[in-house]
């Protein structure tokens, strides 16, 4: 939904860039395709009231049964992963909570948050069977990025033992109910994100962190020893396929607005008037543009990725090849050719991480 937003822009700059990424990466089945590409979406988990951070007892989740508690400050150094977490989403709401360094999962002590006071601990592996929900969490969003963290099976909330994270070593426990009053921040958390590698590149394109989390889950490497990796080729191919579907829908609207969707052809002279802005699509007819501007024409030109110096007549001559009509197929071929043409400095491009490269057009 985030990628395909936009009336005639093929999802805007973000989606266009992802379509380019898809064109530049070799097929997942092709020779040299990288199935495991670094993709980091990590976060510190912080108490919303006092600002203390969640960490494993002893400093890192190096053994099963390590307790989660609060501490002042975070490790911003080379070993920062020991204090960071990863969300492994099952769907748009439920997720596993994993240690970013050693890969252990957070779960209730004893396996179930079936009563108040159950502590949160790290354990190797996750339950992916019929009772997997016992190890899963849900975020309940509140204002200003704050949220409650809740057990997905019994609905108990995570909060500091005793109710306040006002000291170091305060343990995290499950408890029924939440405080939604004036002191609600004592039970709330904030996530301080850090993205790296390809995830950072996609964030620069405009994707939200929540979307990056879902990408990390959907395209993660099935080998759990390869933490924080995705199959970039599958992601790119999926983006390219979705971009083509969106392009088909957007271009067809041009013909539908002209009442020519049954034939798939449009008069070249009429199409030239649309590009010039002297006519614009309204309902199932073409009408003079309103006095406030020709935004419809501008969106169409953006969707076609037209050189601003090209005149409408030059565009039409190129597409129609001397003919009097323009077909959906010809218009699509024109757009695809412009979007996938090599950049002036076509070269092997690094996509977010040392040693991870793909051959193709440079991303802009």
mmCIF file of C-alpha atoms in Angstrom:
data_model
loop_
_atom_site.group_PDB
_atom_site.id
_atom_site.type_symbol
_atom_site.label_atom_id
_atom_site.label_comp_id
_atom_site.label_asym_id
_atom_site.label_seq_id
_atom_site.Cartn_x
_atom_site.Cartn_y
_atom_site.Cartn_z
ATOM 1 C CA UNK A 1 0.000 0.000 0.000
ATOM 2 C CA UNK A 2 2.817 2.404 0.856
ATOM 3 C CA UNK A 3 4.667 1.677 -2.371
ATOM 4 C CA UNK A 4 1.743 1.871 -4.764
ATOM 5 C CA UNK A 5 0.221 5.145 -3.550
ATOM 6 C CA UNK A 6 -0.217 7.899 -6.109
ATOM 7 C CA UNK A 7 -2.629 8.450 -9.002
ATOM 8 C CA UNK A 8 -0.366 8.546 -12.070
ATOM 9 C CA UNK A 9 3.085 8.506 -10.564
ATOM 10 C CA UNK A 10 3.660 4.754 -10.400
ATOM 11 C CA UNK A 11 3.880 5.161 -6.642
ATOM 12 C CA UNK A 12 6.023 8.276 -6.725
ATOM 13 C CA UNK A 13 9.796 8.535 -6.478
ATOM 14 C CA UNK A 14 10.084 5.674 -3.990
ATOM 15 C CA UNK A 15 8.322 3.170 -6.206
ATOM 16 C CA UNK A 16 10.183 4.303 -9.312
ATOM 17 C CA UNK A 17 13.499 3.825 -7.523
ATOM 18 C CA UNK A 18 12.483 0.360 -6.368
ATOM 19 C CA UNK A 19 11.448 -0.549 -9.897
ATOM 20 C CA UNK A 20 14.909 0.554 -11.007
ATOM 21 C CA UNK A 21 16.423 -1.553 -8.274
ATOM 22 C CA UNK A 22 14.468 -4.519 -9.606
ATOM 23 C CA UNK A 23 15.760 -3.915 -13.122
ATOM 24 C CA UNK A 24 19.340 -3.704 -11.918
ATOM 25 C CA UNK A 25 19.537 -6.834 -9.783
ATOM 26 C CA UNK A 26 20.106 -10.187 -11.505
ATOM 27 C CA UNK A 27 17.359 -12.787 -11.296
ATOM 28 C CA UNK A 28 17.234 -14.820 -8.098
ATOM 29 C CA UNK A 29 17.606 -17.904 -10.251
ATOM 30 C CA UNK A 30 20.388 -16.358 -12.321
ATOM 31 C CA UNK A 31 24.101 -16.857 -12.012
ATOM 32 C CA UNK A 32 25.747 -14.712 -9.396
ATOM 33 C CA UNK A 33 22.536 -13.679 -7.671
ATOM 34 C CA UNK A 34 23.032 -12.850 -3.998
ATOM 35 C CA UNK A 35 20.419 -14.610 -1.868
ATOM 36 C CA UNK A 36 21.838 -13.256 1.389
ATOM 37 C CA UNK A 37 22.265 -9.492 1.517
ATOM 38 C CA UNK A 38 22.754 -7.540 4.790
ATOM 39 C CA UNK A 39 19.578 -5.766 5.854
ATOM 40 C CA UNK A 40 19.605 -4.283 9.330
ATOM 41 C CA UNK A 41 16.557 -2.901 11.153
ATOM 42 C CA UNK A 42 17.485 -2.779 14.834
ATOM 43 C CA UNK A 43 16.207 -0.770 17.756
ATOM 44 C CA UNK A 44 16.893 0.021 21.374
ATOM 45 C CA UNK A 45 13.850 -0.528 23.623
ATOM 46 C CA UNK A 46 13.482 2.360 26.019
ATOM 47 C CA UNK A 47 11.220 3.123 28.977
ATOM 48 C CA UNK A 48 9.057 6.106 28.025
ATOM 49 C CA UNK A 49 9.030 7.729 31.483
ATOM 50 C CA UNK A 50 12.589 7.568 32.800
ATOM 51 C CA UNK A 51 14.439 6.834 29.574
ATOM 52 C CA UNK A 52 16.143 3.673 30.802
ATOM 53 C CA UNK A 53 17.018 1.027 28.210
ATOM 54 C CA UNK A 54 16.176 -2.672 28.188
ATOM 55 C CA UNK A 55 19.154 -5.016 28.295
ATOM 56 C CA UNK A 56 19.879 -8.667 29.081
ATOM 57 C CA UNK A 57 21.182 -9.543 32.514
ATOM 58 C CA UNK A 58 24.977 -9.651 32.373
ATOM 59 C CA UNK A 59 25.038 -7.273 29.414
ATOM 60 C CA UNK A 60 24.126 -9.614 26.567
ATOM 61 C CA UNK A 61 21.789 -12.534 25.787
ATOM 62 C CA UNK A 62 24.599 -15.092 25.863
ATOM 63 C CA UNK A 63 22.625 -17.868 27.560
ATOM 64 C CA UNK A 64 19.098 -19.179 27.869
ATOM 65 C CA UNK A 65 17.183 -17.773 30.814
ATOM 66 C CA UNK A 66 18.913 -14.379 30.754
ATOM 67 C CA UNK A 67 16.511 -11.913 32.335
ATOM 68 C CA UNK A 68 15.483 -8.614 30.742
ATOM 69 C CA UNK A 69 15.863 -5.534 32.938
ATOM 70 C CA UNK A 70 16.298 -1.754 32.701
ATOM 71 C CA UNK A 71 19.591 0.138 32.810
ATOM 72 C CA UNK A 72 20.748 3.725 32.401
ATOM 73 C CA UNK A 73 22.275 4.550 29.048
ATOM 74 C CA UNK A 74 22.927 2.534 25.918
ATOM 75 C CA UNK A 75 25.990 1.098 24.234
ATOM 76 C CA UNK A 76 26.537 3.179 21.064
ATOM 77 C CA UNK A 77 29.880 1.508 20.346
ATOM 78 C CA UNK A 78 31.007 -1.422 18.229
ATOM 79 C CA UNK A 79 29.166 -3.903 20.455
ATOM 80 C CA UNK A 80 25.853 -2.008 20.338
ATOM 81 C CA UNK A 81 23.959 -5.037 18.966
ATOM 82 C CA UNK A 82 24.032 -6.564 22.447
ATOM 83 C CA UNK A 83 21.464 -3.987 23.566
ATOM 84 C CA UNK A 84 19.372 -3.917 20.393
ATOM 85 C CA UNK A 85 16.326 -5.864 19.241
ATOM 86 C CA UNK A 86 14.725 -7.001 16.001
ATOM 87 C CA UNK A 87 10.997 -7.438 15.334
ATOM 88 C CA UNK A 88 10.206 -10.584 13.334
ATOM 89 C CA UNK A 89 6.673 -9.957 12.120
ATOM 90 C CA UNK A 90 4.246 -12.828 11.624
ATOM 91 C CA UNK A 91 1.595 -10.507 10.189
ATOM 92 C CA UNK A 92 0.937 -6.766 10.340
ATOM 93 C CA UNK A 93 0.365 -6.916 14.111
ATOM 94 C CA UNK A 94 2.073 -9.882 15.789
ATOM 95 C CA UNK A 95 5.840 -10.336 15.993
ATOM 96 C CA UNK A 96 8.630 -12.182 17.758
ATOM 97 C CA UNK A 97 11.140 -10.056 19.673
ATOM 98 C CA UNK A 98 14.718 -11.127 18.990
ATOM 99 C CA UNK A 99 18.114 -10.119 20.343
ATOM 100 C CA UNK A 100 20.050 -8.402 17.539
ATOM 101 C CA UNK A 101 23.473 -9.820 18.422
ATOM 102 C CA UNK A 102 23.071 -13.503 19.265
ATOM 103 C CA UNK A 103 19.590 -14.189 17.931
ATOM 104 C CA UNK A 104 17.876 -15.378 21.099
ATOM 105 C CA UNK A 105 14.147 -14.726 21.404
ATOM 106 C CA UNK A 106 12.242 -13.032 24.208
ATOM 107 C CA UNK A 107 9.605 -15.209 25.838
ATOM 108 C CA UNK A 108 7.783 -15.515 29.178
ATOM 109 C CA UNK A 109 9.571 -17.423 31.905
ATOM 110 C CA UNK A 110 8.168 -20.938 31.776
ATOM 111 C CA UNK A 111 6.808 -20.361 28.276
ATOM 112 C CA UNK A 112 3.462 -18.718 29.060
ATOM 113 C CA UNK A 113 2.381 -15.278 30.316
ATOM 114 C CA UNK A 114 -0.562 -16.950 32.037
ATOM 115 C CA UNK A 115 -0.333 -15.042 35.320
ATOM 116 C CA UNK A 116 0.840 -11.716 36.670
ATOM 117 C CA UNK A 117 4.505 -11.296 37.545
ATOM 118 C CA UNK A 118 5.937 -13.660 34.925
ATOM 119 C CA UNK A 119 9.377 -12.377 33.921
ATOM 120 C CA UNK A 120 10.662 -11.906 30.369
ATOM 121 C CA UNK A 121 13.703 -13.989 29.417
ATOM 122 C CA UNK A 122 15.876 -14.790 26.413
ATOM 123 C CA UNK A 123 15.855 -18.317 24.941
ATOM 124 C CA UNK A 124 17.341 -19.873 21.826
ATOM 125 C CA UNK A 125 14.831 -20.680 19.087
ATOM 126 C CA UNK A 126 11.192 -19.822 18.680
ATOM 127 C CA UNK A 127 7.935 -21.726 18.700
ATOM 128 C CA UNK A 128 6.555 -21.713 15.153
ATOM 129 C CA UNK A 129 3.950 -24.424 15.813
ATOM 130 C CA UNK A 130 0.240 -24.212 16.673
ATOM 131 C CA UNK A 131 0.964 -22.458 19.987
ATOM 132 C CA UNK A 132 3.486 -19.997 18.515
ATOM 133 C CA UNK A 133 1.405 -17.046 19.714
ATOM 134 C CA UNK A 134 2.678 -17.680 23.260
ATOM 135 C CA UNK A 135 6.024 -16.174 22.211
ATOM 136 C CA UNK A 136 4.631 -13.319 20.163
ATOM 137 C CA UNK A 137 3.980 -9.675 20.989
ATOM 138 C CA UNK A 138 1.698 -6.870 19.844
ATOM 139 C CA UNK A 139 2.305 -3.126 19.950
ATOM 140 C CA UNK A 140 -0.510 -0.854 21.083
ATOM 141 C CA UNK A 141 0.388 2.565 19.724
ATOM 142 C CA UNK A 142 -0.118 5.752 21.714
ATOM 143 C CA UNK A 143 0.832 9.391 21.116
ATOM 144 C CA UNK A 144 4.292 10.685 20.144
ATOM 145 C CA UNK A 145 5.700 7.303 19.142
ATOM 146 C CA UNK A 146 5.055 5.708 22.521
ATOM 147 C CA UNK A 147 3.479 2.276 22.738
ATOM 148 C CA UNK A 148 2.432 -0.518 25.086
ATOM 149 C CA UNK A 149 4.002 -3.943 24.583
ATOM 150 C CA UNK A 150 1.534 -6.780 25.009
ATOM 151 C CA UNK A 151 1.632 -10.581 25.069
ATOM 152 C CA UNK A 152 -0.217 -11.839 21.973
ATOM 153 C CA UNK A 153 -1.797 -14.888 23.630
ATOM 154 C CA UNK A 154 -3.139 -13.771 27.014
ATOM 155 C CA UNK A 155 -3.115 -10.000 26.483
ATOM 156 C CA UNK A 156 -0.932 -9.180 29.467
ATOM 157 C CA UNK A 157 1.186 -6.039 29.244
ATOM 158 C CA UNK A 158 4.931 -5.697 29.751
ATOM 159 C CA UNK A 159 5.917 -3.243 32.447
ATOM 160 C CA UNK A 160 8.583 -2.717 35.128
ATOM 161 C CA UNK A 161 8.336 -4.882 38.208
ATOM 162 C CA UNK A 162 6.866 -2.640 40.896
ATOM 163 C CA UNK A 163 5.398 -0.292 38.310
ATOM 164 C CA UNK A 164 8.317 2.110 37.731
ATOM 165 C CA UNK A 165 11.666 1.817 35.914
ATOM 166 C CA UNK A 166 13.184 4.282 38.369
ATOM 167 C CA UNK A 167 16.265 2.175 39.160
ATOM 168 C CA UNK A 168 18.744 -0.034 37.346
ATOM 169 C CA UNK A 169 18.170 -3.791 37.414
ATOM 170 C CA UNK A 170 14.359 -3.427 37.550
ATOM 171 C CA UNK A 171 13.024 -6.521 35.788
ATOM 172 C CA UNK A 172 10.395 -6.583 33.026
ATOM 173 C CA UNK A 173 7.282 -8.612 33.851
ATOM 174 C CA UNK A 174 3.847 -9.357 32.389
ATOM 175 C CA UNK A 175 0.799 -7.894 34.112
ATOM 176 C CA UNK A 176 -2.892 -7.771 33.326
ATOM 177 C CA UNK A 177 -4.287 -4.369 32.389
ATOM 178 C CA UNK A 178 -2.557 -1.112 31.569
ATOM 179 C CA UNK A 179 -2.324 2.368 33.008
ATOM 180 C CA UNK A 180 -3.974 4.774 30.559
ATOM 181 C CA UNK A 181 -4.131 7.674 32.997
ATOM 182 C CA UNK A 182 -1.853 10.609 33.724
ATOM 183 C CA UNK A 183 1.071 8.326 34.649
ATOM 184 C CA UNK A 184 0.657 5.992 31.659
ATOM 185 C CA UNK A 185 4.235 6.508 30.437
ATOM 186 C CA UNK A 186 5.474 4.303 33.297
ATOM 187 C CA UNK A 187 4.144 1.323 31.321
ATOM 188 C CA UNK A 188 5.043 2.570 27.866
ATOM 189 C CA UNK A 189 8.054 2.105 25.648
ATOM 190 C CA UNK A 190 9.799 3.886 22.806
ATOM 191 C CA UNK A 191 11.844 2.300 20.017
ATOM 192 C CA UNK A 192 15.057 4.055 19.005
ATOM 193 C CA UNK A 193 15.757 2.677 15.524
ATOM 194 C CA UNK A 194 18.978 2.175 13.644
ATOM 195 C CA UNK A 195 18.877 0.949 10.052
ATOM 196 C CA UNK A 196 21.841 -0.203 7.984
ATOM 197 C CA UNK A 197 22.859 -1.710 4.653
ATOM 198 C CA UNK A 198 20.041 -2.026 2.103
ATOM 199 C CA UNK A 199 17.458 -1.028 4.735
ATOM 200 C CA UNK A 200 19.152 2.344 5.087
ATOM 201 C CA UNK A 201 19.055 2.840 1.311
ATOM 202 C CA UNK A 202 15.335 2.075 1.200
ATOM 203 C CA UNK A 203 14.693 4.423 4.120
ATOM 204 C CA UNK A 204 16.445 7.179 2.178
ATOM 205 C CA UNK A 205 13.986 6.487 -0.649
ATOM 206 C CA UNK A 206 11.168 7.270 1.776
ATOM 207 C CA UNK A 207 10.003 3.941 3.218
ATOM 208 C CA UNK A 208 8.812 3.947 6.819
ATOM 209 C CA UNK A 209 10.528 1.823 9.478
ATOM 210 C CA UNK A 210 7.368 -0.282 9.890
ATOM 211 C CA UNK A 211 7.569 -1.198 6.202
ATOM 212 C CA UNK A 212 11.259 -2.074 6.554
ATOM 213 C CA UNK A 213 10.358 -4.406 9.427
ATOM 214 C CA UNK A 214 7.842 -6.209 7.208
ATOM 215 C CA UNK A 215 10.378 -6.463 4.369
ATOM 216 C CA UNK A 216 12.936 -7.953 6.758
ATOM 217 C CA UNK A 217 10.422 -10.619 7.778
ATOM 218 C CA UNK A 218 8.980 -11.399 4.341
ATOM 219 C CA UNK A 219 12.334 -11.706 2.560
ATOM 220 C CA UNK A 220 14.551 -12.956 5.371
ATOM 221 C CA UNK A 221 17.021 -15.758 4.751
ATOM 222 C CA UNK A 222 15.520 -19.126 5.834
ATOM 223 C CA UNK A 223 18.861 -20.014 7.414
ATOM 224 C CA UNK A 224 18.517 -18.624 10.944
ATOM 225 C CA UNK A 225 22.308 -18.512 11.263
ATOM 226 C CA UNK A 226 22.292 -15.722 8.663
ATOM 227 C CA UNK A 227 20.852 -13.020 10.894
ATOM 228 C CA UNK A 228 19.831 -9.658 9.427
ATOM 229 C CA UNK A 229 19.943 -10.817 5.818
ATOM 230 C CA UNK A 230 17.326 -10.787 3.080
ATOM 231 C CA UNK A 231 17.042 -12.190 -0.425
ATOM 232 C CA UNK A 232 17.509 -8.909 -2.271
ATOM 233 C CA UNK A 233 16.829 -10.525 -5.644
ATOM 234 C CA UNK A 234 13.354 -11.685 -4.615
ATOM 235 C CA UNK A 235 12.585 -8.267 -3.156
ATOM 236 C CA UNK A 236 13.719 -6.528 -6.333
ATOM 237 C CA UNK A 237 11.781 -8.899 -8.578
ATOM 238 C CA UNK A 238 8.659 -8.397 -6.483
ATOM 239 C CA UNK A 239 9.037 -4.628 -6.683
ATOM 240 C CA UNK A 240 9.505 -4.784 -10.455
ATOM 241 C CA UNK A 241 6.407 -6.967 -10.873
ATOM 242 C CA UNK A 242 4.323 -4.700 -8.648
ATOM 243 C CA UNK A 243 5.619 -1.622 -10.471
ATOM 244 C CA UNK A 244 4.521 -3.097 -13.799
ATOM 245 C CA UNK A 245 1.044 -3.885 -12.445
ATOM 246 C CA UNK A 246 0.695 -0.351 -11.099
ATOM 247 C CA UNK A 247 1.923 1.092 -14.383
ATOM 248 C CA UNK A 248 -0.695 -0.937 -16.284
ATOM 249 C CA UNK A 249 -3.471 0.410 -14.060
ATOM 250 C CA UNK A 250 -2.269 4.009 -14.244
ATOM 251 C CA UNK A 251 -1.813 4.066 -18.010
ATOM 252 C CA UNK A 252 -5.154 2.400 -18.587
ATOM 253 C CA UNK A 253 -6.844 5.236 -16.718
ATOM 254 C CA UNK A 254 -5.722 7.595 -19.485
ATOM 255 C CA UNK A 255 -7.637 5.538 -22.040
ATOM 256 C CA UNK A 256 -10.555 4.926 -19.705
ATOM 257 C CA UNK A 257 -10.971 8.654 -19.120
ATOM 258 C CA UNK A 258 -11.146 9.153 -22.884
ATOM 259 C CA UNK A 259 -13.785 6.461 -23.202
ATOM 260 C CA UNK A 260 -11.378 4.319 -25.224
ATOM 261 C CA UNK A 261 -10.678 1.583 -22.679
ATOM 262 C CA UNK A 262 -12.694 -0.867 -24.810
ATOM 263 C CA UNK A 263 -10.373 -0.381 -27.791
ATOM 264 C CA UNK A 264 -7.074 0.426 -26.093
ATOM 265 C CA UNK A 265 -6.277 3.146 -28.606
ATOM 266 C CA UNK A 266 -6.237 6.920 -28.406
ATOM 267 C CA UNK A 267 -5.955 9.494 -31.167
ATOM 268 C CA UNK A 268 -2.456 10.932 -31.373
ATOM 269 C CA UNK A 269 -3.764 14.477 -31.760
ATOM 270 C CA UNK A 270 -5.997 14.078 -28.710
ATOM 271 C CA UNK A 271 -3.149 12.627 -26.653
ATOM 272 C CA UNK A 272 -0.951 15.558 -27.688
ATOM 273 C CA UNK A 273 -3.580 17.948 -26.333
ATOM 274 C CA UNK A 274 -3.530 16.081 -23.018
ATOM 275 C CA UNK A 275 0.257 16.396 -22.753
ATOM 276 C CA UNK A 276 0.079 20.072 -23.659
ATOM 277 C CA UNK A 277 -2.475 20.659 -20.913
ATOM 278 C CA UNK A 278 -5.074 22.059 -23.265
ATOM 279 C CA UNK A 279 -7.292 19.082 -22.418
ATOM 280 C CA UNK A 280 -7.449 17.002 -19.267
ATOM 281 C CA UNK A 281 -9.243 13.849 -18.258
ATOM 282 C CA UNK A 282 -12.509 14.423 -16.405
ATOM 283 C CA UNK A 283 -14.802 11.436 -15.869
ATOM 284 C CA UNK A 284 -15.195 9.717 -19.234
ATOM 285 C CA UNK A 285 -14.527 12.786 -21.433
ATOM 286 C CA UNK A 286 -11.745 15.273 -22.102
ATOM 287 C CA UNK A 287 -12.489 18.834 -21.040
ATOM 288 C CA UNK A 288 -10.617 22.136 -20.901
ATOM 289 C CA UNK A 289 -8.428 22.414 -17.774
ATOM 290 C CA UNK A 290 -9.741 24.403 -14.802
ATOM 291 C CA UNK A 291 -8.414 27.881 -14.196
ATOM 292 C CA UNK A 292 -6.450 26.810 -11.142
ATOM 293 C CA UNK A 293 -3.951 24.803 -13.187
ATOM 294 C CA UNK A 294 -3.259 21.574 -15.012
ATOM 295 C CA UNK A 295 -2.152 19.249 -12.205
ATOM 296 C CA UNK A 296 -3.602 16.251 -14.057
ATOM 297 C CA UNK A 297 -1.330 16.990 -17.023
ATOM 298 C CA UNK A 298 1.666 17.399 -14.719
ATOM 299 C CA UNK A 299 0.968 14.054 -13.026
ATOM 300 C CA UNK A 300 0.742 12.372 -16.404
ATOM 301 C CA UNK A 301 4.052 13.862 -17.535
ATOM 302 C CA UNK A 302 5.655 12.735 -14.243
ATOM 303 C CA UNK A 303 4.310 9.214 -14.727
ATOM 304 C CA UNK A 304 5.775 9.091 -18.235
ATOM 305 C CA UNK A 305 9.142 10.337 -16.944
ATOM 306 C CA UNK A 306 9.260 12.872 -19.752
ATOM 307 C CA UNK A 307 12.207 15.119 -20.411
ATOM 308 C CA UNK A 308 10.825 18.604 -19.592
ATOM 309 C CA UNK A 309 12.449 19.934 -22.764
ATOM 310 C CA UNK A 310 10.527 17.524 -24.990
ATOM 311 C CA UNK A 311 7.482 19.114 -26.581
ATOM 312 C CA UNK A 312 4.195 17.261 -26.622
ATOM 313 C CA UNK A 313 4.370 16.858 -30.413
ATOM 314 C CA UNK A 314 7.839 15.293 -30.154
ATOM 315 C CA UNK A 315 6.585 12.791 -27.572
ATOM 316 C CA UNK A 316 3.585 11.846 -29.683
ATOM 317 C CA UNK A 317 5.699 11.464 -32.834
ATOM 318 C CA UNK A 318 8.052 9.141 -30.977
ATOM 319 C CA UNK A 319 5.271 6.954 -29.580
ATOM 320 C CA UNK A 320 2.990 6.899 -32.616
ATOM 321 C CA UNK A 321 5.870 6.467 -35.084
ATOM 322 C CA UNK A 322 4.084 8.536 -37.690
ATOM 323 C CA UNK A 323 0.708 6.919 -37.053
ATOM 324 C CA UNK A 324 -2.536 8.566 -35.989
ATOM 325 C CA UNK A 325 -3.219 6.427 -32.934
ATOM 326 C CA UNK A 326 -1.442 5.468 -29.729
ATOM 327 C CA UNK A 327 -2.063 2.063 -28.162
ATOM 328 C CA UNK A 328 -1.736 1.051 -24.518
ATOM 329 C CA UNK A 329 1.122 -1.271 -25.483
ATOM 330 C CA UNK A 330 3.038 1.454 -27.310
ATOM 331 C CA UNK A 331 2.630 3.883 -24.416
ATOM 332 C CA UNK A 332 3.764 1.247 -21.926
ATOM 333 C CA UNK A 333 6.820 0.346 -24.021
ATOM 334 C CA UNK A 334 7.740 4.026 -24.137
ATOM 335 C CA UNK A 335 7.494 4.426 -20.354
ATOM 336 C CA UNK A 336 9.354 1.190 -19.566
ATOM 337 C CA UNK A 337 12.143 2.061 -22.004
ATOM 338 C CA UNK A 338 12.626 5.445 -20.312
ATOM 339 C CA UNK A 339 12.541 4.018 -16.791
ATOM 340 C CA UNK A 340 15.020 1.210 -17.467
ATOM 341 C CA UNK A 341 17.466 3.048 -19.705
ATOM 342 C CA UNK A 342 21.082 3.018 -18.458
ATOM 343 C CA UNK A 343 22.270 6.059 -16.569
ATOM 344 C CA UNK A 344 25.132 8.117 -18.045
ATOM 345 C CA UNK A 345 27.516 6.590 -15.499
ATOM 346 C CA UNK A 346 26.336 2.987 -15.698
ATOM 347 C CA UNK A 347 28.474 0.940 -13.344
ATOM 348 C CA UNK A 348 28.512 -1.637 -10.628
ATOM 349 C CA UNK A 349 26.828 0.032 -7.680
ATOM 350 C CA UNK A 350 27.221 -0.636 -3.999
ATOM 351 C CA UNK A 351 23.801 -1.014 -2.379
ATOM 352 C CA UNK A 352 24.349 -0.424 1.307
ATOM 353 C CA UNK A 353 27.218 -2.392 2.691
ATOM 354 C CA UNK A 354 30.838 -3.320 2.065
ATOM 355 C CA UNK A 355 31.298 -6.083 -0.451
ATOM 356 C CA UNK A 356 27.639 -6.313 -1.435
ATOM 357 C CA UNK A 357 27.248 -5.222 -5.028
ATOM 358 C CA UNK A 358 25.037 -5.700 -8.028
ATOM 359 C CA UNK A 359 25.596 -4.768 -11.638
ATOM 360 C CA UNK A 360 23.048 -2.376 -13.060
ATOM 361 C CA UNK A 361 21.919 1.212 -13.412
ATOM 362 C CA UNK A 362 22.883 3.526 -10.596
ATOM 363 C CA UNK A 363 20.140 4.460 -8.166
ATOM 364 C CA UNK A 364 19.312 8.135 -7.909
#
